[in-house]
Amino acid sequence: MQKCIAGIHNISEEDAMLILSSPPFLSSLSLTKTLTPYSGLITIHHSPLINNNTNGGNNVIGFWVHTDPQILSVLRSNYTSGLQIDLTDGSWISVPSDPSSFFFNVGDSLQVLTNGRFKSVKHRVLANSRVSMIYFAGPSLTQRISPPSFLMNNEEECLYKEFTWSEYKISAYNCRLSDNRLQPFERKAVNISLNDS
Ligand SMILES: O=C(O)CCC(=O)C(=O)O
Ligand SMILES: [Fe+2]
């Protein structure tokens, strides 16, 4: 994974590793060893400033609510806020903008790989003249997405049926952006809230 990021960003592998070692789970869970070649994707977003008065005083959405599908998203933005996380109780919390920091977001695939221990949270972006660059670290198309055995406790059941990244993508094309795109793979109704430990 660090090779992939290093190649795309033209930075040293050591620097890429520094980025990736920030979340403690990647080294401790050895997920990098469990997954073979990665697909990486970089996007740059610009959510233009739109006067809220034009929308009856309501927030204008620049990027609609969704979860990120991949394993991990690494985001940098300009000094402009706008990214918000759904607290699942009807309220939203804003992610402070800081162009000197990286924001890591857990994707649907990492939720499955950790059997729900890490949650891919729903988020959205308000139209606020925000510019962001996101690196999405994804699995390869044929990668089977399921929790590695060393992570599972005795008798622990997999929350999701095993699927490949390409099966997820085909299924996701038939969903709306705001849908729970893991739902078709759930073994039974999965109730994951932000407060679960
Ligand atoms: O622009 C942002 O801050 C976030 C965009 C985003 O959530 C995404 O591209 O998946
Ligand atoms: Fe996102």
Short mmCIF file of C-alpha atoms and ligand atoms in Angstrom, two decimals:
data_model
loop_
_atom_site.label_atom_id
_atom_site.label_comp_id
_atom_site.label_asym_id
_atom_site.label_seq_id
_atom_site.Cartn_x
_atom_site.Cartn_y
_atom_site.Cartn_z
CA MET A 1 0.00 0.00 0.00
CA GLN A 2 2.79 2.42 0.85
CA LYS A 3 4.37 1.58 -2.54
CA CYS A 4 1.12 2.50 -4.25
CA ILE A 5 0.80 5.82 -2.44
CA ALA A 6 4.48 6.55 -2.92
CA GLY A 7 4.16 5.91 -6.67
CA ILE A 8 1.13 8.11 -7.09
CA HIS A 9 2.39 10.96 -4.93
CA ASN A 10 6.02 10.69 -6.02
CA ILE A 11 7.15 10.65 -2.39
CA SER A 12 9.41 8.21 -0.62
CA GLU A 13 7.99 4.95 0.65
CA GLU A 14 9.09 6.01 4.13
CA ASP A 15 6.88 9.11 3.90
CA ALA A 16 3.99 7.02 2.60
CA MET A 17 4.49 4.62 5.49
CA LEU A 18 4.42 7.55 7.90
CA ILE A 19 1.02 8.52 6.54
CA LEU A 20 -0.27 4.99 6.86
CA SER A 21 1.18 4.24 10.26
CA SER A 22 -0.90 7.01 11.82
CA PRO A 23 -3.92 4.81 12.37
CA PRO A 24 -2.61 2.17 14.78
CA PHE A 25 -4.66 -0.64 13.27
CA LEU A 26 -2.83 -1.11 10.00
CA SER A 27 0.41 -2.35 11.52
CA SER A 28 -1.18 -4.16 14.44
CA LEU A 29 -3.68 -6.07 12.35
CA SER A 30 -1.20 -6.82 9.56
CA LEU A 31 -3.95 -6.12 7.06
CA THR A 32 -1.32 -4.95 4.63
CA LYS A 33 0.01 -8.51 4.54
CA THR A 34 -3.45 -10.02 4.20
CA LEU A 35 -4.43 -8.04 1.13
CA THR A 36 -2.62 -8.31 -2.17
CA PRO A 37 -2.29 -5.65 -4.79
CA TYR A 38 -4.19 -2.50 -4.09
CA SER A 39 -6.11 -0.24 -6.38
CA GLY A 40 -5.57 3.41 -5.60
CA LEU A 41 -7.61 6.35 -6.74
CA ILE A 42 -7.06 10.04 -6.21
CA THR A 43 -9.85 12.56 -6.60
CA ILE A 44 -9.90 16.32 -6.23
CA HIS A 45 -13.16 17.94 -5.23
CA HIS A 46 -14.29 21.49 -5.31
CA SER A 47 -17.59 22.24 -3.60
CA PRO A 48 -18.47 25.77 -4.73
CA LEU A 49 -19.82 28.34 -2.30
CA ILE A 50 -23.58 28.61 -2.67
CA ASN A 51 -25.55 31.21 -0.76
CA ASN A 52 -27.70 29.33 1.74
CA ASN A 53 -30.43 31.96 1.30
CA THR A 54 -31.08 30.47 -2.13
CA ASN A 55 -32.11 27.24 -0.40
CA GLY A 56 -34.57 28.60 2.12
CA GLY A 57 -31.83 29.01 4.74
CA ASN A 58 -30.98 25.29 4.62
CA ASN A 59 -27.48 24.00 4.02
CA VAL A 60 -26.70 23.42 0.36
CA ILE A 61 -25.05 20.06 -0.15
CA GLY A 62 -21.91 19.93 -2.31
CA PHE A 63 -21.45 16.15 -2.08
CA TRP A 64 -24.37 14.02 -0.99
CA VAL A 65 -24.32 11.69 2.03
CA HIS A 66 -22.43 8.43 1.50
CA THR A 67 -19.89 6.05 2.97
CA ASP A 68 -16.60 5.51 1.21
CA PRO A 69 -16.53 2.05 -0.36
CA GLN A 70 -12.80 1.35 -0.30
CA ILE A 71 -10.54 0.33 2.60
CA LEU A 72 -9.19 3.67 3.71
CA SER A 73 -9.53 7.25 2.46
CA VAL A 74 -6.78 9.76 3.17
CA LEU A 75 -7.99 13.32 2.77
CA ARG A 76 -6.42 16.74 2.74
CA SER A 77 -8.36 19.94 2.29
CA ASN A 78 -7.85 23.66 2.11
CA TYR A 79 -8.72 25.89 5.08
CA THR A 80 -12.43 25.55 4.37
CA SER A 81 -14.79 23.49 6.47
CA GLY A 82 -17.77 21.63 5.02
CA LEU A 83 -17.08 17.96 5.64
CA GLN A 84 -19.64 16.61 8.11
CA ILE A 85 -20.14 13.21 9.74
CA ASP A 86 -23.57 11.72 10.36
CA LEU A 87 -23.94 10.93 14.07
CA THR A 88 -26.93 8.69 13.20
CA ASP A 89 -29.19 10.54 15.66
CA GLY A 90 -30.21 13.15 13.10
CA SER A 91 -27.29 15.45 13.84
CA TRP A 92 -24.06 16.16 11.99
CA ILE A 93 -20.61 16.97 13.33
CA SER A 94 -18.18 19.08 11.32
CA VAL A 95 -14.64 17.91 10.66
CA PRO A 96 -12.33 20.87 11.36
CA SER A 97 -10.39 21.91 8.27
CA ASP A 98 -6.63 21.83 8.65
CA PRO A 99 -4.48 21.82 5.52
CA SER A 100 -1.51 20.54 7.53
CA SER A 101 -3.29 17.36 8.62
CA PHE A 102 -4.56 14.23 6.98
CA PHE A 103 -8.07 13.01 7.71
CA PHE A 104 -8.44 9.21 7.61
CA ASN A 105 -11.81 7.73 6.86
CA VAL A 106 -12.68 4.05 7.25
CA GLY A 107 -14.30 2.57 4.15
CA ASP A 108 -16.94 -0.15 3.81
CA SER A 109 -14.25 -2.72 2.97
CA LEU A 110 -12.36 -2.05 6.20
CA GLN A 111 -15.62 -2.37 8.14
CA VAL A 112 -16.02 -5.85 6.71
CA LEU A 113 -12.33 -6.76 7.11
CA THR A 114 -12.51 -5.87 10.81
CA ASN A 115 -15.92 -7.55 11.20
CA GLY A 116 -17.51 -4.26 12.25
CA ARG A 117 -14.84 -3.17 14.73
CA PHE A 118 -14.09 -0.14 12.57
CA LYS A 119 -17.06 1.69 11.15
CA SER A 120 -17.42 3.37 7.81
CA VAL A 121 -19.33 6.47 8.77
CA LYS A 122 -21.77 8.34 6.57
CA HIS A 123 -20.55 11.80 5.64
CA ARG A 124 -21.42 14.67 3.34
CA VAL A 125 -19.88 17.94 2.15
CA LEU A 126 -21.59 21.32 2.31
CA ALA A 127 -21.19 23.67 -0.63
CA ASN A 128 -18.63 26.00 0.87
CA SER A 129 -15.83 26.71 -1.59
CA ARG A 130 -13.95 23.73 -0.21
CA VAL A 131 -11.18 22.02 -2.12
CA SER A 132 -10.07 18.57 -1.05
CA MET A 133 -7.81 15.84 -2.36
CA ILE A 134 -8.61 12.28 -1.37
CA TYR A 135 -6.60 9.13 -1.86
CA PHE A 136 -8.84 6.06 -1.79
CA ALA A 137 -6.93 2.86 -1.01
CA GLY A 138 -9.00 0.03 -2.43
CA PRO A 139 -8.56 -3.71 -2.83
CA SER A 140 -7.80 -5.37 -6.14
CA LEU A 141 -10.88 -6.43 -8.14
CA THR A 142 -10.48 -10.11 -7.32
CA GLN A 143 -9.66 -9.61 -3.63
CA ARG A 144 -12.02 -11.53 -1.36
CA ILE A 145 -13.20 -9.23 1.40
CA SER A 146 -13.62 -11.05 4.70
CA PRO A 147 -12.05 -10.71 8.15
CA PRO A 148 -8.72 -12.52 8.53
CA SER A 149 -8.90 -15.47 10.92
CA PHE A 150 -6.33 -13.98 13.32
CA LEU A 151 -8.74 -11.14 13.98
CA MET A 152 -11.74 -13.25 14.89
CA ASN A 153 -12.45 -14.33 18.45
CA ASN A 154 -13.59 -17.88 19.20
CA GLU A 155 -17.15 -18.46 18.01
CA GLU A 156 -17.29 -14.98 16.52
CA GLU A 157 -19.56 -14.94 13.50
CA CYS A 158 -18.83 -13.03 10.32
CA LEU A 159 -21.28 -10.17 9.98
CA TYR A 160 -21.03 -10.27 6.19
CA LYS A 161 -21.02 -12.89 3.47
CA GLU A 162 -17.68 -13.11 1.73
CA PHE A 163 -17.53 -11.10 -1.51
CA THR A 164 -14.95 -9.78 -3.90
CA TRP A 165 -14.30 -6.12 -4.48
CA SER A 166 -15.69 -6.45 -8.02
CA GLU A 167 -18.90 -8.03 -6.64
CA TYR A 168 -19.23 -5.09 -4.25
CA LYS A 169 -18.78 -2.63 -7.11
CA ILE A 170 -21.40 -4.32 -9.29
CA SER A 171 -23.83 -4.34 -6.38
CA ALA A 172 -23.04 -0.71 -5.51
CA TYR A 173 -23.89 0.44 -9.05
CA ASN A 174 -27.47 -0.69 -8.35
CA CYS A 175 -27.68 1.31 -5.13
CA ARG A 176 -28.16 4.98 -4.47
CA LEU A 177 -25.18 6.91 -3.11
CA SER A 178 -26.82 7.32 0.29
CA ASP A 179 -27.78 3.63 0.64
CA ASN A 180 -26.04 1.24 3.00
CA ARG A 181 -24.11 -0.46 0.23
CA LEU A 182 -23.02 -3.29 2.53
CA GLN A 183 -26.61 -4.26 3.23
CA PRO A 184 -26.83 -6.82 0.35
CA PHE A 185 -23.91 -8.69 1.96
CA GLU A 186 -25.17 -8.73 5.54
CA ARG A 187 -25.74 -12.18 7.03
CA LYS A 188 -28.45 -10.73 9.23
CA ALA A 189 -29.50 -7.19 10.02
CA VAL A 190 -26.34 -5.47 11.25
CA ASN A 191 -26.92 -2.65 13.68
CA ILE A 192 -23.68 -0.75 13.86
CA SER A 193 -23.82 2.51 15.74
CA LEU A 194 -21.00 4.95 16.31
CA ASN A 195 -21.11 4.21 20.04
CA ASP A 196 -20.58 0.45 19.75
CA SER A 197 -17.16 -0.63 20.96
O1 LIG B 1 -14.47 16.75 -0.18
C1 LIG B 1 -14.46 16.21 0.93
O2 LIG B 1 -14.07 16.75 1.95
C2 LIG B 1 -14.94 14.78 1.06
C3 LIG B 1 -15.34 14.15 -0.25
C4 LIG B 1 -15.77 12.75 -0.05
O3 LIG B 1 -16.36 12.42 0.93
C5 LIG B 1 -15.49 11.73 -1.06
O4 LIG B 1 -14.97 12.05 -2.13
O5 LIG B 1 -15.77 10.54 -0.82
FE FE B 2 -16.47 10.29 1.03
#
